[in-house]
Short mmCIF file of C-alpha atoms in Angstrom, two decimals:
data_model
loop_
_atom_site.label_atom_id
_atom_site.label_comp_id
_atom_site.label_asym_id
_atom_site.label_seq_id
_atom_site.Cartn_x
_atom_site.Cartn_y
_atom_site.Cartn_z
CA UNK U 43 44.46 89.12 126.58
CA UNK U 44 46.19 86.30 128.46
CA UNK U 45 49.36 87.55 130.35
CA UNK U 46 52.02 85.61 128.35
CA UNK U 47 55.69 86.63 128.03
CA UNK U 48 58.74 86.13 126.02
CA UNK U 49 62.08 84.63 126.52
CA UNK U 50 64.34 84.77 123.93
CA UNK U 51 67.74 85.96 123.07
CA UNK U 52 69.55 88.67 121.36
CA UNK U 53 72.80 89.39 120.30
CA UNK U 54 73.58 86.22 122.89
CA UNK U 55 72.24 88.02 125.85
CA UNK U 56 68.99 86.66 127.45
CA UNK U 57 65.77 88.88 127.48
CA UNK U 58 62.48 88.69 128.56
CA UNK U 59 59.60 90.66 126.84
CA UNK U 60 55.78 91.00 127.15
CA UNK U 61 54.13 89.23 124.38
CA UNK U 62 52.86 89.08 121.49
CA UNK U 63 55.81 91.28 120.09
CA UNK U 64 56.75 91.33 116.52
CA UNK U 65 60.29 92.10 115.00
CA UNK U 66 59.53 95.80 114.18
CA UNK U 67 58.34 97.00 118.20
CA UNK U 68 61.29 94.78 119.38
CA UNK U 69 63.69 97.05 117.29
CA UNK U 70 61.23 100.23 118.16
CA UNK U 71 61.30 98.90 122.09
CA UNK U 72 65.01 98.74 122.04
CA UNK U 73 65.82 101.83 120.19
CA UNK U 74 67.10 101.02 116.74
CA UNK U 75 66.17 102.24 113.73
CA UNK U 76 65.04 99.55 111.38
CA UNK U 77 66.03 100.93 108.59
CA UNK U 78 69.53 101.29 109.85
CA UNK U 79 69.78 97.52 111.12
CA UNK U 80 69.28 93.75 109.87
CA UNK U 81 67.67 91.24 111.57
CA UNK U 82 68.30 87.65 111.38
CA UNK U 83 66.15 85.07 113.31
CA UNK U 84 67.04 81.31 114.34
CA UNK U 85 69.84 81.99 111.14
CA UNK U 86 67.46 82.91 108.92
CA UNK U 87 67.14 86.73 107.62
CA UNK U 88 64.06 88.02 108.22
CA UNK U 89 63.26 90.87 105.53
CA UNK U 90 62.57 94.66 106.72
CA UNK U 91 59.05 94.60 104.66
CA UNK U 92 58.06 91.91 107.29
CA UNK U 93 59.03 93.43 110.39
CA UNK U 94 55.53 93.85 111.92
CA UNK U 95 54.12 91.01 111.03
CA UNK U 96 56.95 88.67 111.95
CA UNK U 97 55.96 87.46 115.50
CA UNK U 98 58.50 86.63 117.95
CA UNK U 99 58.31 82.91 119.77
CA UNK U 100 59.43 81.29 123.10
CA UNK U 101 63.75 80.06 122.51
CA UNK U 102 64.21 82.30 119.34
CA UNK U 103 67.84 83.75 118.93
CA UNK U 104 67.80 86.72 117.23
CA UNK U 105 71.11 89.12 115.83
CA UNK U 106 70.65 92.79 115.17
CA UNK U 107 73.11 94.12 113.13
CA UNK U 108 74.46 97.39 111.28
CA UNK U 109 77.51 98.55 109.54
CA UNK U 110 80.77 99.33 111.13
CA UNK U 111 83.91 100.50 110.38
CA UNK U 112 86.47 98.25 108.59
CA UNK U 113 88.68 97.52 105.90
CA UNK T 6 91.98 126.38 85.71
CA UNK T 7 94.66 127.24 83.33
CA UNK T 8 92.58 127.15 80.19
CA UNK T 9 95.51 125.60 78.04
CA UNK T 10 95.13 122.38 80.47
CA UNK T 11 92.83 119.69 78.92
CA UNK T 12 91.26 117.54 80.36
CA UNK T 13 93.41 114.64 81.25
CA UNK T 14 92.67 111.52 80.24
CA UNK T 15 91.95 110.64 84.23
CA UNK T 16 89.39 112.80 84.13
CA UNK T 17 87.51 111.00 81.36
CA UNK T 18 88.85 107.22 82.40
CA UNK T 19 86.99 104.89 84.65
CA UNK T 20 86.53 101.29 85.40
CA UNK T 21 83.99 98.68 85.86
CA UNK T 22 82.92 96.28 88.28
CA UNK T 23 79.90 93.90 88.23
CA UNK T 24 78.18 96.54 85.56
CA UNK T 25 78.41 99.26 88.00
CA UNK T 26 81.07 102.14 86.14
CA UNK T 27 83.67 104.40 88.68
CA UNK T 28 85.46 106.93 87.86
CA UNK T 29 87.74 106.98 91.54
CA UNK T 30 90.29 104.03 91.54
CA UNK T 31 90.66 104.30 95.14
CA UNK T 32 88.50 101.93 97.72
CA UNK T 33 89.02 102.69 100.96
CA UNK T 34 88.34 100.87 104.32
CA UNK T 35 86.32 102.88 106.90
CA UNK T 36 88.30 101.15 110.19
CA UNK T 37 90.77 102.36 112.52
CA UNK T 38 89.94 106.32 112.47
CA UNK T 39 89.42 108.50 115.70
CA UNK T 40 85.89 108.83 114.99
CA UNK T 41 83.27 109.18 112.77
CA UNK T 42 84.01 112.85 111.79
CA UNK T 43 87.49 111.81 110.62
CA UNK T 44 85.90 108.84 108.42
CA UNK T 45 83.89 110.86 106.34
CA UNK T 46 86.38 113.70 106.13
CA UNK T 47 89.14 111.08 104.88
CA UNK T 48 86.60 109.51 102.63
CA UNK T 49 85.65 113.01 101.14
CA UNK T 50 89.57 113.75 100.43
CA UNK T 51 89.84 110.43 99.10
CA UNK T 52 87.42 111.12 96.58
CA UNK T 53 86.75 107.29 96.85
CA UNK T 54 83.54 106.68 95.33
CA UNK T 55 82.89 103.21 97.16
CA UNK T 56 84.30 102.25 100.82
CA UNK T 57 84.56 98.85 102.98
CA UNK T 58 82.45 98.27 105.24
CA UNK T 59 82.27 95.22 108.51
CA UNK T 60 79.02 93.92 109.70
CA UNK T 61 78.65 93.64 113.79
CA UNK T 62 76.33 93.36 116.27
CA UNK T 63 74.29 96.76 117.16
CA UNK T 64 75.36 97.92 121.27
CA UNK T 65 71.96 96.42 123.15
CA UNK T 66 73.42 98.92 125.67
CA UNK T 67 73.55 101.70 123.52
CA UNK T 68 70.99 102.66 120.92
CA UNK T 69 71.46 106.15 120.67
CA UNK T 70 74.94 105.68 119.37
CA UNK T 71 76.25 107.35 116.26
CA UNK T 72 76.27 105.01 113.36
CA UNK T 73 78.12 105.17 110.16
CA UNK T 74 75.18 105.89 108.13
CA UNK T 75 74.75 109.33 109.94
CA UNK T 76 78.52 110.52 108.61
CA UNK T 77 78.84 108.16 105.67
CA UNK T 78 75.90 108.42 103.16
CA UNK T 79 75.67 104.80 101.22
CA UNK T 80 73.51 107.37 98.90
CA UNK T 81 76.64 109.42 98.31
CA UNK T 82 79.55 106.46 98.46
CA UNK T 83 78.66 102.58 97.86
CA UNK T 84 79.28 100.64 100.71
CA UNK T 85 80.56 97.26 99.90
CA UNK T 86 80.06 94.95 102.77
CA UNK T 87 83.22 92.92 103.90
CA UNK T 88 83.59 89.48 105.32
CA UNK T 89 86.12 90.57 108.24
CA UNK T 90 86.40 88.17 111.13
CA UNK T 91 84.82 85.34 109.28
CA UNK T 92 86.84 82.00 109.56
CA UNK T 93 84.49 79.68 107.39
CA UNK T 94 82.62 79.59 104.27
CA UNK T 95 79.20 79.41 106.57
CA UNK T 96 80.52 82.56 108.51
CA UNK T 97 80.63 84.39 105.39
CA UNK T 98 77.59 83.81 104.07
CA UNK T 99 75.49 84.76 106.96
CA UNK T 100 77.23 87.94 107.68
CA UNK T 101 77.20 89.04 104.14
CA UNK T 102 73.37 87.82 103.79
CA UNK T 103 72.71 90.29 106.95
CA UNK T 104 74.47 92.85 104.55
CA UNK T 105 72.80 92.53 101.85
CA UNK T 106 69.08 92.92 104.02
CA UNK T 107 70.88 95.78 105.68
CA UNK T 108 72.19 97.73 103.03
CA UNK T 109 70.18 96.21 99.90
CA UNK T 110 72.67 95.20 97.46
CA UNK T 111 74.83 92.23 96.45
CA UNK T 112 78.12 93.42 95.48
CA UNK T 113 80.73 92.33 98.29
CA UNK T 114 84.41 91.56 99.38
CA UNK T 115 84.93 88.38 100.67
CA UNK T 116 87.99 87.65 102.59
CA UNK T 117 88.71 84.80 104.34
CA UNK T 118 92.15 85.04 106.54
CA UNK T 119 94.26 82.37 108.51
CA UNK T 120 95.82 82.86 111.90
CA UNK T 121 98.03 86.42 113.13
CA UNK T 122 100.68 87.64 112.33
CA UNK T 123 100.30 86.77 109.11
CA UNK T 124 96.43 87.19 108.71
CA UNK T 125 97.53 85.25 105.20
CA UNK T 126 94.20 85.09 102.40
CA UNK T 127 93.07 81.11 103.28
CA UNK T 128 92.90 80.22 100.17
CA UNK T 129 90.72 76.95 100.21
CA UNK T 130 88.36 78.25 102.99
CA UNK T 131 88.28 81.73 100.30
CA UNK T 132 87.14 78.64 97.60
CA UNK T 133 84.80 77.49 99.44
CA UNK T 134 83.43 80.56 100.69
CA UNK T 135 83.05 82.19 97.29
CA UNK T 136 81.12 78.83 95.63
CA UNK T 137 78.74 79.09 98.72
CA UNK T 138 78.07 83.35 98.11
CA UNK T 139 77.62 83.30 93.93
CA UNK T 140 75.06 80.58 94.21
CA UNK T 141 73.24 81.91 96.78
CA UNK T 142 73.56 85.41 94.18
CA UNK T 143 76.26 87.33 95.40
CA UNK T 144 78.67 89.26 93.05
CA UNK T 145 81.94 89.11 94.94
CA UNK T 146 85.05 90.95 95.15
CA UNK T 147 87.65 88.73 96.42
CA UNK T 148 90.98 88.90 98.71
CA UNK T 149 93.25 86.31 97.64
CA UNK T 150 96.93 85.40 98.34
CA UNK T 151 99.56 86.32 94.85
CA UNK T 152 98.68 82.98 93.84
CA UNK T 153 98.16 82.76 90.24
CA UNK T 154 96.52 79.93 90.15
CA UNK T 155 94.20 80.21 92.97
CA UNK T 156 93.39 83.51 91.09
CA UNK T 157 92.32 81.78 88.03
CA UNK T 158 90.11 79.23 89.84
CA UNK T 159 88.59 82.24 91.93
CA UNK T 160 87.69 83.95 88.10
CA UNK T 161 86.52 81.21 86.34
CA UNK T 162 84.27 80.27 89.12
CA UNK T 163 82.47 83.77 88.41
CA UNK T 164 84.07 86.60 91.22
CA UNK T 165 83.92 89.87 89.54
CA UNK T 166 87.31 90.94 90.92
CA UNK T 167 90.40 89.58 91.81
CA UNK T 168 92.01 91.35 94.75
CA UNK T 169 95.99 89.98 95.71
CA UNK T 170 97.63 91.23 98.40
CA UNK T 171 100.71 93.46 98.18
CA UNK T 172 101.96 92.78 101.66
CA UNK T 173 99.59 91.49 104.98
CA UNK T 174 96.86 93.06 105.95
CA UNK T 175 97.97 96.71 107.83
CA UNK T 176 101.95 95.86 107.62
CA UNK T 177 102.06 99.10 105.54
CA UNK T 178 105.08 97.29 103.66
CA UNK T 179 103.97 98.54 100.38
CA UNK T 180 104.39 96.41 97.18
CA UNK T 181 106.42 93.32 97.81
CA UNK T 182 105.38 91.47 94.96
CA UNK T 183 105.65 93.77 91.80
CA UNK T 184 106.22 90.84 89.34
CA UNK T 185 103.64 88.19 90.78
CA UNK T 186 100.80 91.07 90.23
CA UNK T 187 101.94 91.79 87.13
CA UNK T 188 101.84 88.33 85.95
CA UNK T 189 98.19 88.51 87.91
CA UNK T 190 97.20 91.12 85.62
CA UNK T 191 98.51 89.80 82.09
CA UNK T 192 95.97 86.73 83.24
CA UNK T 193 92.72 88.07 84.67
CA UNK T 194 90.36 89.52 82.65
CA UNK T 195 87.90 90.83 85.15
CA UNK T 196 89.24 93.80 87.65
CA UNK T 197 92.46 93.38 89.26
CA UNK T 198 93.10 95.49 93.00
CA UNK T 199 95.31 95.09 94.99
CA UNK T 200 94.06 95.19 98.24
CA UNK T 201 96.40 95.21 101.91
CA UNK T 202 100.02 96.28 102.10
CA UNK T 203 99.95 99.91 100.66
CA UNK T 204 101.79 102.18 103.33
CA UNK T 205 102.23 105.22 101.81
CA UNK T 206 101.57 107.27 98.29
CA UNK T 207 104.66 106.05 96.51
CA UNK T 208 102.78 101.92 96.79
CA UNK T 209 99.59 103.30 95.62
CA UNK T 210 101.28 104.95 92.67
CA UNK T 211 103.13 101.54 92.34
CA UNK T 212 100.47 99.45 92.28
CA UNK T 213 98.31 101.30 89.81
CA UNK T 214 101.87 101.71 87.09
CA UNK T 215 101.56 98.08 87.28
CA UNK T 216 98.48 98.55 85.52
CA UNK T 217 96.14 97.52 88.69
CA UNK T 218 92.32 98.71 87.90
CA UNK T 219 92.27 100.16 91.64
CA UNK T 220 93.68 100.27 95.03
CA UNK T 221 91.79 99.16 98.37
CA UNK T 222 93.18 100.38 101.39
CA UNK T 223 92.60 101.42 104.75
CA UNK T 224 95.53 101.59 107.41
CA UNK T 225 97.58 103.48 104.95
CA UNK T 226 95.24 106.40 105.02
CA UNK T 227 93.73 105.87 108.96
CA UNK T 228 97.11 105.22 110.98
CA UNK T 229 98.73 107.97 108.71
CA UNK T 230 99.42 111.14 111.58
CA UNK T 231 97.43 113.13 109.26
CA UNK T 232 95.04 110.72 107.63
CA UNK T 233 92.82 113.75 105.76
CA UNK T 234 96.08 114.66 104.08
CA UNK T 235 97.15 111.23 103.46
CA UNK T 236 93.81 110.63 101.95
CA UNK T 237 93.98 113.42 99.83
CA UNK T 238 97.87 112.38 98.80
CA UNK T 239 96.37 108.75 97.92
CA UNK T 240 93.80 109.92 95.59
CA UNK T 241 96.75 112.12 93.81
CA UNK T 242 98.99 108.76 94.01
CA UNK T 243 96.31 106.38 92.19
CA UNK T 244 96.04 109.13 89.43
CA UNK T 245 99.23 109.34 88.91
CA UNK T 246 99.89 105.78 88.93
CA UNK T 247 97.37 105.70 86.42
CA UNK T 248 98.34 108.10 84.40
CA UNK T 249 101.71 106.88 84.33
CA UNK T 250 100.47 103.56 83.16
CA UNK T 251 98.64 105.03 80.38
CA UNK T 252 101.71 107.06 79.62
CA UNK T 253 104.01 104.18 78.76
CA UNK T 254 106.92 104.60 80.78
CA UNK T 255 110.24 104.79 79.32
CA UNK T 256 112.32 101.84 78.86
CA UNK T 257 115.48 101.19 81.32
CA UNK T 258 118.98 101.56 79.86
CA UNK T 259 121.76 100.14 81.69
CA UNK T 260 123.82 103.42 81.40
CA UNK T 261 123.08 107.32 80.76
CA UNK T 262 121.70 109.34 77.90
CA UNK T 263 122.12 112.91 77.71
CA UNK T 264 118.73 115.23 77.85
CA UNK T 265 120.99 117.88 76.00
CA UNK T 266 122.23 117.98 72.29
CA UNK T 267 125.60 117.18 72.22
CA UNK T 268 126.31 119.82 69.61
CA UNK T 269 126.18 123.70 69.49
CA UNK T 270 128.53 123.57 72.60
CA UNK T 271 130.78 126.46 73.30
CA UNK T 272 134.63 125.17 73.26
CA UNK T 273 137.55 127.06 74.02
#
């Protein structure tokens, strides 16, 4: 396999990651549970039940989010 | 229990929102507490059946932290997703669309709030905010100013509750507008709340003899010195209110009426 890697963002902050990754080893890679999180790509939710076959691309801003406290 | 004590009529009532049937008439807000212990104890004393939650960012930094699923069960209390910190209609509708993939349902509180210190309901950005969630299919629970008719647009555009304010948002001022939520009431037919202000048990019990459906609150119970007590003194409150309202209270009499018979009395 060619040596390619990944920049993208998350959450804002810059990363780089070995590629091809999909959505559900970058959750496993950083350590959330994807059953506990949402994922939205380039503003667009990306449903858990496509997690590993959702590929990640060069530029793509990603948000991870879960639940909180609040009123 | 005393076997002469039937049930009471709280025990048997309930209310409905969106199809989905309570029988607590306390929300509460899961913000502000110490930690996550003291969440779900206060929620368990609240005997709140559904809680508020916010939407944020997971800690890159921190995976391994506790999360609110791990103390608060959505299996065991129904987490409805709020729109806190959202500014715009757009705002809204993303965060609660990461909600709904998140947490699986569609039934949410929308607020929409203008600049400190007031943190006043904006009511045309709340408009515009709602149109944009129930067509994309949410069923939404909205925070509006006392404004009756703002309130009536906000129905008849299809929110499944109506949700004034009693004071701002963590004042703890209790129930400044008794007559503008009771003319709320008389005119909405789906659920009425009243959601921000409450500051202690007495506003709870205030809002619900109004005839309120339910009480949202947070700061009341978290910023209280002993929030698992106040939480268990809220849930009393909204009963009471409730039963009071069910009661009929008496009417007011300019003037006293003895609670004695004013015969049989000794004389000398």
């Amino acid at each position: 396999m060619k040596d390619t890697t990944l920049s993208l963002t998350v959450n804002g902050e810059a990363r780089t990651l070995a590629g091809p990754t999909s959505v559900a080893a970058l959750l496993a890679g950083l350590g959330f549970d994807a059953r506990k999180v949402a994922v939205e790509r380039n503003e667009a939710i990306v449903p858990r039940s496509v997690y590993g076959e959702t590929w990640l691309a060069p530029g793509d801003a990603l948000e991870i989010v879960h639940f909180i406290g609040g009123g | 229990m005393d076997p002469r004590i039937e049930p009471t009529a709280a025990d048997e009532d309930g209310w409905t929102v969106a199809g989905r049937r309570f029988r607590s008439r306390l929300i509460v807000g899961t913000g502000k507490y110490k930690d996550l212990e003291q969440t779900a104890a206060a929620i368990e004393a609240s005997g709140a059946e559904i809680v508020t939650v916010a939407v944020r960012r997971v800690n890159l930094a921190d995976p391994g932290a506790p999360m609110l699923q791990d103390y608060v069960d959505p299996k065991r209390v129904m987490y409805l997703p709020n729109t806190a910190g959202c500014h715009t209609a757009q705002e809204a509708v993303r965060t609660l669309r990461l909600a709904r993939e998140a947490g699986g349902w569609n039934l949410v509180k929308l607020e929409v709030l203008g600049p400190p210190p007031t943190l006043y309901p904006d009511m045309a950005a709340t408009v515009e905010a709602a149109a944009a969630l129930i067509q994309d299919g949410f069923e939404v629970m909205v925070y509006c100013a006392d404004d009756p008719v703002a309130a009536k647009r906000l129905e008849a555009m299809g929110c499944v509750a109506i949700m004034p304010l009693g004071a701002p948002i963590g004042s703890g001022l209790g129930i400044q507008n008794p007559a503008m939520l009771s003319m709320l009431i008389e005119q909405t037919a789906v659920p009425l709340l009243v959601d921000a202000g409450v500051g202690t048990a007495s506003d709870a019990a205030i809002a619900m003899e109004l005839g309120c459906d339910a009480v949202l609150l947070n700061s009341a119970i978290a910023m209280a010195k002993d929030p698992i007590r106040m939480a268990r003194a809220m849930r009393l409150a909204v009963e009471a209110g409730r039963e009071a309202f069910l009661a009929g209270r008496m009417a007011r009499r300019m003037g006293a009426d003895p609670s004695s018979p004013l015969t049989g009395l000794i004389r000398r």
